[in-house]
CSV table of C-alpha atoms and ligand atoms in Angstrom, one decimal:
chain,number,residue,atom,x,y,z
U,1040,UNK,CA,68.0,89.2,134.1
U,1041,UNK,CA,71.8,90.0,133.7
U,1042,UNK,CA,73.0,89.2,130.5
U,1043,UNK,CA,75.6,86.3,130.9
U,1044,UNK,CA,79.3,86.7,130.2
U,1045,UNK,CA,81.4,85.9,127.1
U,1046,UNK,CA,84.7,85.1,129.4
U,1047,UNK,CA,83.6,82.7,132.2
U,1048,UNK,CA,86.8,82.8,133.8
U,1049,UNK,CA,88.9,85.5,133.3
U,1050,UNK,CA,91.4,86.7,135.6
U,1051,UNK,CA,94.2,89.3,136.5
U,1052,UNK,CA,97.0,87.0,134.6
U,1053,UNK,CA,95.2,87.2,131.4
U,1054,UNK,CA,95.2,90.8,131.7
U,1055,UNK,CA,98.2,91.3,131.6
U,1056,UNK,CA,99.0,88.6,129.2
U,1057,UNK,CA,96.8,89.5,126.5
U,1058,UNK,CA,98.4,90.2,123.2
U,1059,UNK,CA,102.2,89.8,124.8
U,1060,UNK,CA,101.7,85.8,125.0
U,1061,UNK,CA,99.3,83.1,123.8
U,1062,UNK,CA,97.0,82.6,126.4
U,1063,UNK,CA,94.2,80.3,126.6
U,1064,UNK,CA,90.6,81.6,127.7
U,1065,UNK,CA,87.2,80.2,128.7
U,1066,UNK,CA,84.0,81.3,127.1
U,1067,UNK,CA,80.3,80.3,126.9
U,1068,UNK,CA,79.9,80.7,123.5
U,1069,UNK,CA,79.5,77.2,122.3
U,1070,UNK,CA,76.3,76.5,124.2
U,1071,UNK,CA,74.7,79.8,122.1
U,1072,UNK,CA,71.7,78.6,119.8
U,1073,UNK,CA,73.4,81.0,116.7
U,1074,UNK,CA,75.6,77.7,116.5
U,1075,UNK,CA,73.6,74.9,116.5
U,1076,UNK,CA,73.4,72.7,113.4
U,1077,UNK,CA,70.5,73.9,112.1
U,1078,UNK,CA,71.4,77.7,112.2
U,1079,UNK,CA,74.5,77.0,110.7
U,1080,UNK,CA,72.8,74.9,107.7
U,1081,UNK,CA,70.5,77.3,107.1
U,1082,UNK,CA,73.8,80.2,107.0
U,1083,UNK,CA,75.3,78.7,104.3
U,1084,UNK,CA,72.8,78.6,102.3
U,1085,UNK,CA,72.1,82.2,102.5
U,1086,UNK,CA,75.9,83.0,102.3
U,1087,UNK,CA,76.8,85.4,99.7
U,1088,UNK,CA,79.7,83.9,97.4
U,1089,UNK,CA,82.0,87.0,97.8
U,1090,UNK,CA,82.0,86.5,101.4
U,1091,UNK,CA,83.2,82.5,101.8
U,1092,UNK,CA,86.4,80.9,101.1
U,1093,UNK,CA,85.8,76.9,100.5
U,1094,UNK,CA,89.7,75.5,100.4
U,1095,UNK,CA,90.7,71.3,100.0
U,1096,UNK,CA,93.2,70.8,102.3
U,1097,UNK,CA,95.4,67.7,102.6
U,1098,UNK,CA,95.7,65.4,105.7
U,1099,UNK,CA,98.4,65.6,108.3
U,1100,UNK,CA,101.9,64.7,106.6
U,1101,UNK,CA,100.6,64.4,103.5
U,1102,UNK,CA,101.9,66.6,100.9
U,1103,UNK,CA,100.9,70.4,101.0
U,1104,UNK,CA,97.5,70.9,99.5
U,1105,UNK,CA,95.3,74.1,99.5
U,1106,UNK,CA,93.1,74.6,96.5
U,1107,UNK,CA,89.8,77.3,97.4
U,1108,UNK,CA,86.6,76.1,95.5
U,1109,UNK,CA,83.0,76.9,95.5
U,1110,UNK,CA,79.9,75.0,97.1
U,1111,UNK,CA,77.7,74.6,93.9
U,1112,UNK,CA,74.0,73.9,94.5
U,1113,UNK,CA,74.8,71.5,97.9
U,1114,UNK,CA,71.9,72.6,100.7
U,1115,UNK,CA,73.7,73.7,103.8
U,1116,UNK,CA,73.3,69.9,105.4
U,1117,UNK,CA,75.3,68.4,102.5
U,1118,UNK,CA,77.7,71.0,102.5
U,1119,UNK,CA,78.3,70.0,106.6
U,1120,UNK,CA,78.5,66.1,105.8
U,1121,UNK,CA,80.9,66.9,102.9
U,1122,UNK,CA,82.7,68.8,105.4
U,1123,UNK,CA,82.2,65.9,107.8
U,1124,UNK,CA,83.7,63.8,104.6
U,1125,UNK,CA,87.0,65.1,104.7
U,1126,UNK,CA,89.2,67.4,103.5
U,1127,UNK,CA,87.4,70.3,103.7
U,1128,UNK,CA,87.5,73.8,105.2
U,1129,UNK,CA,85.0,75.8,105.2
U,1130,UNK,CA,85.5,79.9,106.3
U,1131,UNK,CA,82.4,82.3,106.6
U,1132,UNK,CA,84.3,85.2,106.6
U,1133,UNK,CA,83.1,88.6,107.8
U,1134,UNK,CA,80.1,86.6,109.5
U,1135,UNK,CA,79.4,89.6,111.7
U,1136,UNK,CA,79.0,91.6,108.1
U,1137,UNK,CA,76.3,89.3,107.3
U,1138,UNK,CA,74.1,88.3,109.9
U,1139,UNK,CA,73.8,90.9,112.9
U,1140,UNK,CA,73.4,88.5,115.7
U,1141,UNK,CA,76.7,87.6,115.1
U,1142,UNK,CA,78.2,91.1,115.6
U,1143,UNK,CA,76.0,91.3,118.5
U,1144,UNK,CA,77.7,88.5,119.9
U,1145,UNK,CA,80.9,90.4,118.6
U,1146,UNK,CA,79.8,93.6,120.5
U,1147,UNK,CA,79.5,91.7,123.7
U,1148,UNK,CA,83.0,90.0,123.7
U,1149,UNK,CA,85.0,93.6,122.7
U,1150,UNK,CA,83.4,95.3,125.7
U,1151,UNK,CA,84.6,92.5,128.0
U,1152,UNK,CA,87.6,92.4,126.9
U,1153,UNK,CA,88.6,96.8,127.1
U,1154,UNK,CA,86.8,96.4,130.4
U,1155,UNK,CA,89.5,93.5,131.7
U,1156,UNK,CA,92.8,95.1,129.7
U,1157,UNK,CA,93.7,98.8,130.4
U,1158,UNK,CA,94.2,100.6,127.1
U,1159,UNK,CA,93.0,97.9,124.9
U,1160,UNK,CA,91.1,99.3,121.8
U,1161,UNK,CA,89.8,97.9,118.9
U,1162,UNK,CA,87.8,100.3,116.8
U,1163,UNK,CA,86.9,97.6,114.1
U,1164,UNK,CA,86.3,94.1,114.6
U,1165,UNK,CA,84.9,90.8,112.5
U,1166,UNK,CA,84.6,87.4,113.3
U,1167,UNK,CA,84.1,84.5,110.5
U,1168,UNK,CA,82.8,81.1,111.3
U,1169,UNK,CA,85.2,78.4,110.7
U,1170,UNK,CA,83.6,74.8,109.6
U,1171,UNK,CA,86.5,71.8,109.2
U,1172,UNK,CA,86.9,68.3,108.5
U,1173,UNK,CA,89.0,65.9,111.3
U,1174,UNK,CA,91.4,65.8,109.3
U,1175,UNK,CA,91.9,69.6,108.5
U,1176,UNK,CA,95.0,71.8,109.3
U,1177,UNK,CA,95.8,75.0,108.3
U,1178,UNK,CA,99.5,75.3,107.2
U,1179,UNK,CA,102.2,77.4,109.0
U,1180,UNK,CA,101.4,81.5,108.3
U,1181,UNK,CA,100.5,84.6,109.9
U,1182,UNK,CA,97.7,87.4,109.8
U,1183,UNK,CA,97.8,91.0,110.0
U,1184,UNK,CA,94.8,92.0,112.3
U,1185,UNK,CA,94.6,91.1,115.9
U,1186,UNK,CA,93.4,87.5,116.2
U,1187,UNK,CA,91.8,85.3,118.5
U,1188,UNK,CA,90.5,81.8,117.8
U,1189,UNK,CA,87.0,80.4,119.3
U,1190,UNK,CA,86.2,76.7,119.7
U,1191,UNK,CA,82.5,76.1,119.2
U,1192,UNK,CA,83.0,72.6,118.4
U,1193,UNK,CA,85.5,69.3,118.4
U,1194,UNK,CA,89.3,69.5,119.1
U,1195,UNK,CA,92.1,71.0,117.0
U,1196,UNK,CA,95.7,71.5,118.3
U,1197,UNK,CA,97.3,75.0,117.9
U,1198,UNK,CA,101.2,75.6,117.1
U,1199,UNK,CA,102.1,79.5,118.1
U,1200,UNK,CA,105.3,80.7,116.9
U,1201,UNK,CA,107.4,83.6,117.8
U,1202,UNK,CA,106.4,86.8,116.0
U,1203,UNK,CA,110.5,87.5,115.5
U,1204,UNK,CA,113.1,86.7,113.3
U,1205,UNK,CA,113.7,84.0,112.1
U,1206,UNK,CA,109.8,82.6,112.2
U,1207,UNK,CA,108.4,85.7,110.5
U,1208,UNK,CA,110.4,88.6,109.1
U,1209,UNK,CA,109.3,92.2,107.3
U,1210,UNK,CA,109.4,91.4,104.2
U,1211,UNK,CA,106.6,88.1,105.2
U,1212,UNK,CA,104.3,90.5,105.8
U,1213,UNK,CA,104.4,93.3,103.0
U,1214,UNK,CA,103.9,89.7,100.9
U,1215,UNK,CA,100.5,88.9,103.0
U,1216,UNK,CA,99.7,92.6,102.6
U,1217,UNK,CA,100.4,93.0,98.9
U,1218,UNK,CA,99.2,89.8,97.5
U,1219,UNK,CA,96.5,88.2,100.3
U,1220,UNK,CA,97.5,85.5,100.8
U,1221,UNK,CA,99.1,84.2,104.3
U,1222,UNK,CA,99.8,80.7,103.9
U,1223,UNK,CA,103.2,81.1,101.6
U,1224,UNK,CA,105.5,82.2,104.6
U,1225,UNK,CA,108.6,79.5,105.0
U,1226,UNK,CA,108.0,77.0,107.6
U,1227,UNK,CA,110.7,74.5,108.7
U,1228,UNK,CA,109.5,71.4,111.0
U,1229,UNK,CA,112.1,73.1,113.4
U,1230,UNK,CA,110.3,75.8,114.1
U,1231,UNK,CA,108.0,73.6,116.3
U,1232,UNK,CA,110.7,73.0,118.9
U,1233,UNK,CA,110.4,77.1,119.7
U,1234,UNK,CA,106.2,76.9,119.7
U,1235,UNK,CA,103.8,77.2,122.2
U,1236,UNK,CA,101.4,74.0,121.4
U,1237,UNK,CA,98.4,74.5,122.9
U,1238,UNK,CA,94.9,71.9,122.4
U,1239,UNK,CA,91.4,74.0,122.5
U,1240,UNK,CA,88.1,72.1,123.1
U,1241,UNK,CA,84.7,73.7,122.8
U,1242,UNK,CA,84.7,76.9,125.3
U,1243,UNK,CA,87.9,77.6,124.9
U,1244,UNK,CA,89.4,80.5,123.3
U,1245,UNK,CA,93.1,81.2,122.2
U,1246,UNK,CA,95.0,84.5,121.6
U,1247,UNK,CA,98.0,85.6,120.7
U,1248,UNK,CA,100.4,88.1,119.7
U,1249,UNK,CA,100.0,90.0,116.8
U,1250,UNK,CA,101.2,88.6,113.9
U,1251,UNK,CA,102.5,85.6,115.2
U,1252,UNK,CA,102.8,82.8,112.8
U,1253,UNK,CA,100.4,79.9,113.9
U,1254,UNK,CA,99.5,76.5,112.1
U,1255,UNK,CA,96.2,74.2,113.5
U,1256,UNK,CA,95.5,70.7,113.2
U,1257,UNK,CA,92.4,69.1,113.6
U,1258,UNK,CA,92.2,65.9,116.3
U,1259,UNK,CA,90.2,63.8,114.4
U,1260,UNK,CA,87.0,65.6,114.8
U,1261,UNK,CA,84.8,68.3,112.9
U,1262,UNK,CA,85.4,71.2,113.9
U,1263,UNK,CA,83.6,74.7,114.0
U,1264,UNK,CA,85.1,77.4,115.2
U,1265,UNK,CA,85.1,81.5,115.3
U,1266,UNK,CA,87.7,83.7,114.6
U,1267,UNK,CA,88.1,87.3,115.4
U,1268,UNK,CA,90.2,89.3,114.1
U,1269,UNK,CA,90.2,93.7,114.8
U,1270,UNK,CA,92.7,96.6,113.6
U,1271,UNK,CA,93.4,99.6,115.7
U,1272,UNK,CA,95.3,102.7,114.8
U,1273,UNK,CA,98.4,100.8,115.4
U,1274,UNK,CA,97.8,98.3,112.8
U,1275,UNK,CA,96.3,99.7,110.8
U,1276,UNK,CA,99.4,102.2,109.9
U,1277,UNK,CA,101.6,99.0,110.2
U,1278,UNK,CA,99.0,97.5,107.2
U,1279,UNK,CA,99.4,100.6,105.8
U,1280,UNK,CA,103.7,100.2,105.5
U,1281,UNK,CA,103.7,96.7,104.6
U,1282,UNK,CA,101.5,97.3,101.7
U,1283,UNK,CA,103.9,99.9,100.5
U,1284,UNK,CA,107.1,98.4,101.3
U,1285,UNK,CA,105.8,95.1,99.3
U,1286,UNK,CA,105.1,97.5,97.0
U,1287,UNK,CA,108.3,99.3,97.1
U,1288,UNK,CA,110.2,95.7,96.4
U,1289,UNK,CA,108.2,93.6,94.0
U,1290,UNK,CA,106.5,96.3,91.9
U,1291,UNK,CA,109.4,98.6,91.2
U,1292,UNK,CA,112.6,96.6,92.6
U,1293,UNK,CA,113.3,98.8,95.6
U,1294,UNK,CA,114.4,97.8,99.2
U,1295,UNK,CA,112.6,100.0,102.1
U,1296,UNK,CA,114.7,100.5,104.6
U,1297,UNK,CA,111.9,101.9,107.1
U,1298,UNK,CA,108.8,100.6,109.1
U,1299,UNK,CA,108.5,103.3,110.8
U,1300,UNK,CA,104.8,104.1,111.7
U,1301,UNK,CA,105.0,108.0,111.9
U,1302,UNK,CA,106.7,110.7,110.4
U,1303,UNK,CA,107.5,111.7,106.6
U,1304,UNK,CA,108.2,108.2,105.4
U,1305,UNK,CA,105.3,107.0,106.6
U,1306,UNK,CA,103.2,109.7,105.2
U,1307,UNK,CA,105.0,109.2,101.4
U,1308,UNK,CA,103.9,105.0,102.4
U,1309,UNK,CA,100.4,105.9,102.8
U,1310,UNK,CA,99.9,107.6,99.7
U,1311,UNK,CA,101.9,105.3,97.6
U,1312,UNK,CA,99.9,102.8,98.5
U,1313,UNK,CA,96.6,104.2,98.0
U,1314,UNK,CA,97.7,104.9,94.7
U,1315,UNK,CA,98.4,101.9,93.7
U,1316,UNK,CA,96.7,99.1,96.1
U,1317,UNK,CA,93.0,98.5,93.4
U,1318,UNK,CA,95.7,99.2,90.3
U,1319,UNK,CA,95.7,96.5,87.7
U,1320,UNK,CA,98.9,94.8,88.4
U,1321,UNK,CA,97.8,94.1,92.2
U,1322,UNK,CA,94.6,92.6,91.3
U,1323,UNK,CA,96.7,90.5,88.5
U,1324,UNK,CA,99.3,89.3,90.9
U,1325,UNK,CA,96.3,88.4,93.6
U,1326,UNK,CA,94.4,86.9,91.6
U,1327,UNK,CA,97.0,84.1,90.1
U,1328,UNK,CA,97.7,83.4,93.4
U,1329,UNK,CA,94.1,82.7,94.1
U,1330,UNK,CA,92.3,80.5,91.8
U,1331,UNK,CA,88.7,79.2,92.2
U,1332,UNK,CA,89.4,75.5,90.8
U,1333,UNK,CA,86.8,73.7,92.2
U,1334,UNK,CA,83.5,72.7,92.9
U,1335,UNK,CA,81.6,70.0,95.3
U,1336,UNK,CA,79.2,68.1,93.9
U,1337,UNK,CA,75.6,67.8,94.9
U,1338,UNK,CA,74.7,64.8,92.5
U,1339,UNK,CA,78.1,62.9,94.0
U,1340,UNK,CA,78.3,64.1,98.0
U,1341,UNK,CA,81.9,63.5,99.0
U,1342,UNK,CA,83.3,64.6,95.2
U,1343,UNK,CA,84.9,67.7,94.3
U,1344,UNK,CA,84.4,68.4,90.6
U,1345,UNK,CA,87.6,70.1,89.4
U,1346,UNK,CA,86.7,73.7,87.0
U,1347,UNK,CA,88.7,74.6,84.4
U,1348,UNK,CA,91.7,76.9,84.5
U,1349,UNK,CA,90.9,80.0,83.7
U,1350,UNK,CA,93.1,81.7,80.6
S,192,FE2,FE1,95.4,82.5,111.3
């Protein structure tokens, strides 16, 4: 029996739109049994703590919250009805790093898609399973791979932003790159007038340009979803310049004048910043940016037990 296909219904358009405009694609991924419930329960458990990122959000309009925390000793069930509580959002990152069913799964989808767009390659790819509260969003920012977003389950609304001036500039991303974390970029609630606001239910998929700034609110359901991210030879030397050029400016005071992905500049970029990328003061600055400062609770479901600051 043929195998069935990841994109139920893709056509010439999307081709030619992929990676030059959001577009919004259908899959059959949500009826697959690696997301039921149960699977997903019994992931968490078995989730190795380097690999998630638990982070308290606030509601919509409320003020900005984003704090990461840790799951404690909560079975994979209680960890989904705290989820379920509020909140919450849970990321499985690198879930195709994990558990190789996943990158099957992962295999699959990359094959479709370099057979539908002519010269689309993507060397390396990862996915990370997404688990949120209704009342989840993820703030206004931007990542550096190629992305795509997968809705397994529930509704979330998607803001896509411009990937120019004034939405995201240079020196936003040699900040993601330099200290790993996306969700500082400025946002302005007039930025939403110039988005593309697109709703994704389950077996749905949305992808975008790369690098455009994005922010996601959930519609009042939990939500599980998949996101892919990959890095081609393109990116990766554009990873490779904003590291160095955030180098360049916070570390020793200097403004590059060059993103240029080739040539001697480049070359002086790339060993700059593999001098200096696991030194001491980037681990220090990415770190205070990062705290763990919580915990949930299993004794309390619903609470989040705050952990001290570290020194
Ligand atoms: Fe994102």
């Amino acid at each position: 029996m043929a195998k069935d296909k990841v994109f139920t219904s893709w056509d010439d358009t999307h081709s030619l739109l992929w990676e030059r405009q959001p577009i919004r694609l259908a899959h059959g991924l949500h009826k697959s049994p690696l997301f039921s419930t149960d699977r997903l329960a019994e992931l968490i458990e078995r989730y190795p703590r380097e690999h998630y990122s638990l982070v308290q959000t606030g509601a919509k309009e409320s003020r900005r919250l984003w704090r990461e925390g840790e799951i404690g000793n909560l079975s994979g069930r209680q960890v989904m009805d705290a989820v379920a509580g509020g909140g919450l959002w849970l990321n499985l990152r690198n879930v195709s790093g994990v558990d190789s069913a996943y990158r099957a799964m992962l295999d699959d989808m990359f094959a479709e898609i370099a057979a539908n767009v002519p010269g689309f390659e993507a060397p390396k790819y990862q996915a990370g399973i997404l688990i949120s509260s209704p009342d989840a969003q993820v703030y206004y920012h931007a990542d550096l791979p190629g992305q795509g977003l997968i809705q397994i389950a529930g509704r979330k609304r998607v803001y896509v932003y411009p990937n120019s001036a004034p939405f995201l500039k240079p020196e936003h991303l040699e900040d993601i790159a330099l200290f790993d974390v996306e969700v500082d970029i400025p946002y302005a609630p007039w930025y939403d007038a110039h988005a593309q606001v697109l709703d994704l239910e389950p077996g749905q998929m949305l992808s975008w340009p790369l690098n455009a700034p994005h922010r996601v609110e959930n519609l009042g359901t939990v939500n599980i979803s998949m996101t892919v991210s990959y890095v081609n030879d393109e990116i990766r030397r554009a990873d490779i310049v904003n590291l160095a050029n955030g180098l360049l400016r916070h570390r020793f005071g200097y403004q590059p004048k060059s993103r240029n992905l080739r040539g001697p500049s480049f070359f002086a970029k790339a060993v700059l910043q593999k001098l200096l990328r696991d030194s001491s003061w980037v681990k220090r600055e990415r770190s205070a940016r990062r705290p763990i400062d919580f915990r949930l609770d299993a004794a309390q479901p619903g609470r989040i037990v705050d952990l001290p600051k570290a020194a």
